[in-house]
Amino acid sequence: MMRKAAACLVLMQGVAAQTVLSPLRAAYAAVPPSPHSSLLLPFDARTAVAAFWSGPDFVVVADQPLPALSHLSGAQGLFASPDVTVLERATVIRLHLPAHPQLSFSRQSDGWILQTDGSDHAGSSSERSAGSMPVLMPGAVLFPQKQAGRVLMLPDPASGQRLLIAPSLAVTGGVPQGRRAEGYSIRPSLEGLVIAADSPQIALRGTAEGVVLDAVALDPLPVGEKEASSAPASASVAAHGADWVWLGFGSAGGGQKASSRQPSRLDSAQTAFAAGQPWQALRVLDRTPASEAPATSTSTSTSTSTSTSTSTSTSTSTSTSTSTATRNDTAQIARTFLRAAASLLAGHTGQAQDLNDARFGDAPATRVWRGLYLMQTGQNSQTASTLLAAGFAQMQAYPAAVRALMVPQAATYVARFGDAASAALLDPLPDESAYDLARALLQARAGQAETARVALENLTASSSAQTAAYARAALVGLMLEKDMLAPATAAEAYGKLLENEGQPAALPSGPKATIRLGQAHAFALAGQPQAALAVLDRVLAGPDVPEDVLSSAYLAILRGLVFPETVRGVPAGGAALVAALSAAERIGLIAAHLSHVEDGPAKAKLLAGYGRMLLAGGRLDSAMAAFGQAALLQDNPVAKADAEDLLAQAALQAHRLDVAQRALDRARHPGLPEDLATQCAYDAARLAVALGDPDKALSLLEQDETDAGLELRGQVYEALKRWPEAVLVLGRLAARSVPEDGVLTEPQQALVSRLATDAAAAQDSATLLRLKGWLAGRTLGAERDERFAMQIRSIKPLSPAH
């Protein structure tokens, strides 16, 4: 309760937490009442939702892909035209409501219902979650949300700002008013939690207690509260942190208790852990008798038995009971943390989830253990490596037996996946053989290729089968990177490593995953994307191939299929092999593997290129879906506008004029490059013609004298059968693009034939005769020549010379 009160106080005062006006009050002063409208969103009980304003759009985000909602309809009034985008892991519904009417969002038996009924947009007080007040934790802020869905990261549709979204399964009423803090702000919402992250450090994750916000960096922003010391005031512990208390490192001798009292089971478990025996520590903890569980009745019984004592005795009893309760609580926390840490080091990652929770995952003294947990469970490598690098010195101070279990693998992980700043914190590595692999990897990163090569070759003869296998894989990778091996040769070398012939022990699973990742990369460079994807399909995310690294590997291969001529590092022969694949083959490979690429701006670029392939192949529905996803995932306004314009082009071809109109409306942006702005104008003109408003189309094009502008204006005049105007604009186009002599290209032949047809329809004999002289016997193709001759014969003689 004290923490909740502190959180409320801090969030309500000062620059660190300033009130953010709701979009309704900030952007729109007086909104006239709107007619009642409602929209039923048929989300089942397993789908969590968030709902909030983004500029002129009201946005509902579901944490599940729901393809059935792609053609959501049935609403009337304001909600008649919902825009639905289905992503791999979410569904986003946008409603364009520039006037920001007052809305309510509530749960019904058959889904969620959005209404304009004048009710409080934050939900009634009875709907609001009782435990929704933010709680400041050491290094983090906890938002209690017992039925939180999957945390999502999306660009804000209006601004492109990174949004961290925690949808909710149950009605919480959302956040009625936003708050600002250093590095982030809490957005107002009708449901769920929406964090706008100003700093790339800010992260949001789900835990059993709710969603937790923290900053992940070597020098993180001050999120939450400073860690309150729960350790005994000993010099040893004061020099370290609460982890030393809970793991039993606080006393001299590495966990051996200097007290004369009989050691408890917790003491024994801590001693085993400090001796490098986490499995033994778990056995001891599992046998902990009930008598050592936290005592809740001690204070009551003590107080009752002394009820007839003097006031001094009563005071002593109260003090004793409080001390006992505090000691029991501290012991329980220590037991929980020790069990999680021992489970992690013993390989039972499923029982180590407490290391990622709100209590231990962000505290300065224990977040290194969260890094270890993320590493072992194959989660984001940048988060894990940052936490491990920041806690590297802390881990090195642990007892030697514990260090041996965790620090070498942490160093190797940071050397492989950490950024330059994180890798720099490993220097100097301990001068022990357990760090030789990490040392060689760091040498390779530092450009010391020959030193690293020699070190890795020496390690291939290591007595540890695992170290030797890792070294062989790293050696092939280094030689491929330095052009000492051709990609095809490297792929073959990786294959031989997987066969493991002549080795005294079976190939461990960790090196096997690393080898497969390297082989997929080599196959991709060799222009064999099918083989590369087949190898990656056998790799699961884990400590050797974290989820983001696996996603990036898929992204690189798919990018080569979409843009074979532009991918760096692919030899010309490899690009030619990719380009030799048929469009249908490339599309099939991309479609089958897109789900492995995590959503974000990089995927948005891939989707835009993929959409172009689909559009060229006439797969209009699939192209529209790809362009819609690309536009939603883009955080760059120009790239977003380009994707929206491509969506409009696909929608025009599919005769989905409503989709084209919304896409072009969203593509409008004052800072667009001239070529993109022009293309958007052309597509707007095409849409105007399709909607039966040719005058609007012509007004959009009247000042455009480019080839494309004249071509499109000619198409409009032709559609209106305004033949004289069509002849004028196409005549100007032909005058600049058709040469007076020489063989005509196919596009030039088509343009001349088209101009002749329009001139004949306009009965413009002069133009037909000029074309005859211009051609001077050159051909338009057999069929066009015959048609042109008929058009010439059909005109009346203009002079005796004719």
Short mmCIF file of N, CA, C and O in Angstrom, two decimals, residues 705 707 710 726-741 748 751-752 755 767 770-771 774 778:
data_model
loop_
_atom_site.label_atom_id
_atom_site.label_comp_id
_atom_site.label_asym_id
_atom_site.label_seq_id
_atom_site.Cartn_x
_atom_site.Cartn_y
_atom_site.Cartn_z
N GLU A 705 2.57 18.92 -67.16
CA GLU A 705 2.99 18.72 -68.55
C GLU A 705 4.06 17.63 -68.67
O GLU A 705 4.73 17.53 -69.69
N ASP A 707 5.41 13.71 -69.07
CA ASP A 707 4.92 12.62 -69.93
C ASP A 707 3.81 11.85 -69.24
O ASP A 707 2.77 11.55 -69.85
N LEU A 710 0.57 14.00 -69.09
CA LEU A 710 -0.12 14.06 -70.37
C LEU A 710 -0.78 12.72 -70.71
O LEU A 710 -1.90 12.67 -71.23
N ALA A 726 -8.25 15.03 -76.30
CA ALA A 726 -7.34 13.88 -76.23
C ALA A 726 -6.25 14.00 -77.28
O ALA A 726 -5.06 13.72 -77.03
N VAL A 727 -6.62 14.44 -78.49
CA VAL A 727 -5.63 14.60 -79.56
C VAL A 727 -4.60 15.66 -79.18
O VAL A 727 -3.39 15.50 -79.42
N LEU A 728 -5.04 16.74 -78.56
CA LEU A 728 -4.10 17.80 -78.19
C LEU A 728 -3.04 17.32 -77.21
O LEU A 728 -1.84 17.57 -77.39
N VAL A 729 -3.47 16.65 -76.12
CA VAL A 729 -2.48 16.26 -75.10
C VAL A 729 -1.62 15.10 -75.59
O VAL A 729 -0.41 15.07 -75.34
N LEU A 730 -2.21 14.15 -76.33
CA LEU A 730 -1.40 13.04 -76.83
C LEU A 730 -0.49 13.50 -77.96
O LEU A 730 0.60 12.95 -78.14
N GLY A 731 -0.93 14.52 -78.71
CA GLY A 731 -0.06 15.08 -79.73
C GLY A 731 1.19 15.70 -79.12
O GLY A 731 2.30 15.54 -79.64
N ARG A 732 1.01 16.43 -78.00
CA ARG A 732 2.19 16.99 -77.32
C ARG A 732 3.11 15.89 -76.80
O ARG A 732 4.33 16.02 -76.85
N LEU A 733 2.50 14.83 -76.30
CA LEU A 733 3.30 13.72 -75.79
C LEU A 733 4.07 13.04 -76.92
O LEU A 733 5.26 12.73 -76.78
N ALA A 734 3.39 12.84 -78.08
CA ALA A 734 4.06 12.19 -79.22
C ALA A 734 5.16 13.05 -79.79
O ALA A 734 6.23 12.56 -80.20
N ALA A 735 4.95 14.36 -79.79
CA ALA A 735 5.95 15.27 -80.36
C ALA A 735 7.28 15.18 -79.62
O ALA A 735 8.35 15.38 -80.22
N ARG A 736 7.23 14.92 -78.33
CA ARG A 736 8.48 14.87 -77.56
C ARG A 736 9.04 13.46 -77.43
O ARG A 736 10.21 13.32 -77.07
N SER A 737 8.25 12.44 -77.70
CA SER A 737 8.73 11.08 -77.43
C SER A 737 8.87 10.20 -78.67
O SER A 737 9.46 9.12 -78.58
N VAL A 738 8.33 10.63 -79.82
CA VAL A 738 8.44 9.82 -81.03
C VAL A 738 9.45 10.48 -81.98
O VAL A 738 9.25 11.64 -82.39
N PRO A 739 10.53 9.80 -82.35
CA PRO A 739 11.56 10.42 -83.21
C PRO A 739 11.05 10.59 -84.64
O PRO A 739 10.14 9.91 -85.09
N GLU A 740 11.69 11.51 -85.37
CA GLU A 740 11.29 11.78 -86.75
C GLU A 740 11.82 10.73 -87.70
O GLU A 740 11.32 10.60 -88.83
N ASP A 741 12.84 9.99 -87.31
CA ASP A 741 13.34 8.91 -88.16
C ASP A 741 13.83 7.78 -87.27
O ASP A 741 13.95 7.92 -86.06
N GLN A 748 6.38 3.41 -78.54
CA GLN A 748 6.19 4.51 -79.50
C GLN A 748 5.17 4.15 -80.56
O GLN A 748 4.33 4.98 -80.94
N LEU A 751 1.74 4.46 -79.00
CA LEU A 751 1.31 5.84 -78.82
C LEU A 751 0.83 6.45 -80.13
O LEU A 751 -0.22 7.12 -80.18
N VAL A 752 1.56 6.23 -81.23
CA VAL A 752 1.16 6.78 -82.52
C VAL A 752 -0.18 6.19 -82.95
O VAL A 752 -1.08 6.91 -83.44
N LEU A 755 -2.93 7.81 -80.92
CA LEU A 755 -3.18 9.17 -81.36
C LEU A 755 -3.98 9.17 -82.66
O LEU A 755 -4.91 9.98 -82.85
N THR A 767 -4.35 16.02 -88.39
CA THR A 767 -3.45 15.22 -87.53
C THR A 767 -3.12 13.89 -88.18
O THR A 767 -1.96 13.43 -88.13
N ARG A 770 -0.52 14.51 -90.81
CA ARG A 770 0.79 14.79 -90.22
C ARG A 770 1.44 13.50 -89.75
O ARG A 770 2.65 13.31 -89.89
N LEU A 771 0.63 12.62 -89.16
CA LEU A 771 1.18 11.34 -88.70
C LEU A 771 1.69 10.51 -89.87
O LEU A 771 2.73 9.83 -89.78
N TRP A 774 4.93 11.91 -90.83
CA TRP A 774 5.91 11.67 -89.75
C TRP A 774 6.44 10.24 -89.80
O TRP A 774 7.63 9.99 -89.62
N ARG A 778 7.59 4.11 -91.98
CA ARG A 778 7.96 3.23 -90.86
C ARG A 778 6.74 2.45 -90.38
O ARG A 778 5.61 2.93 -90.47
#
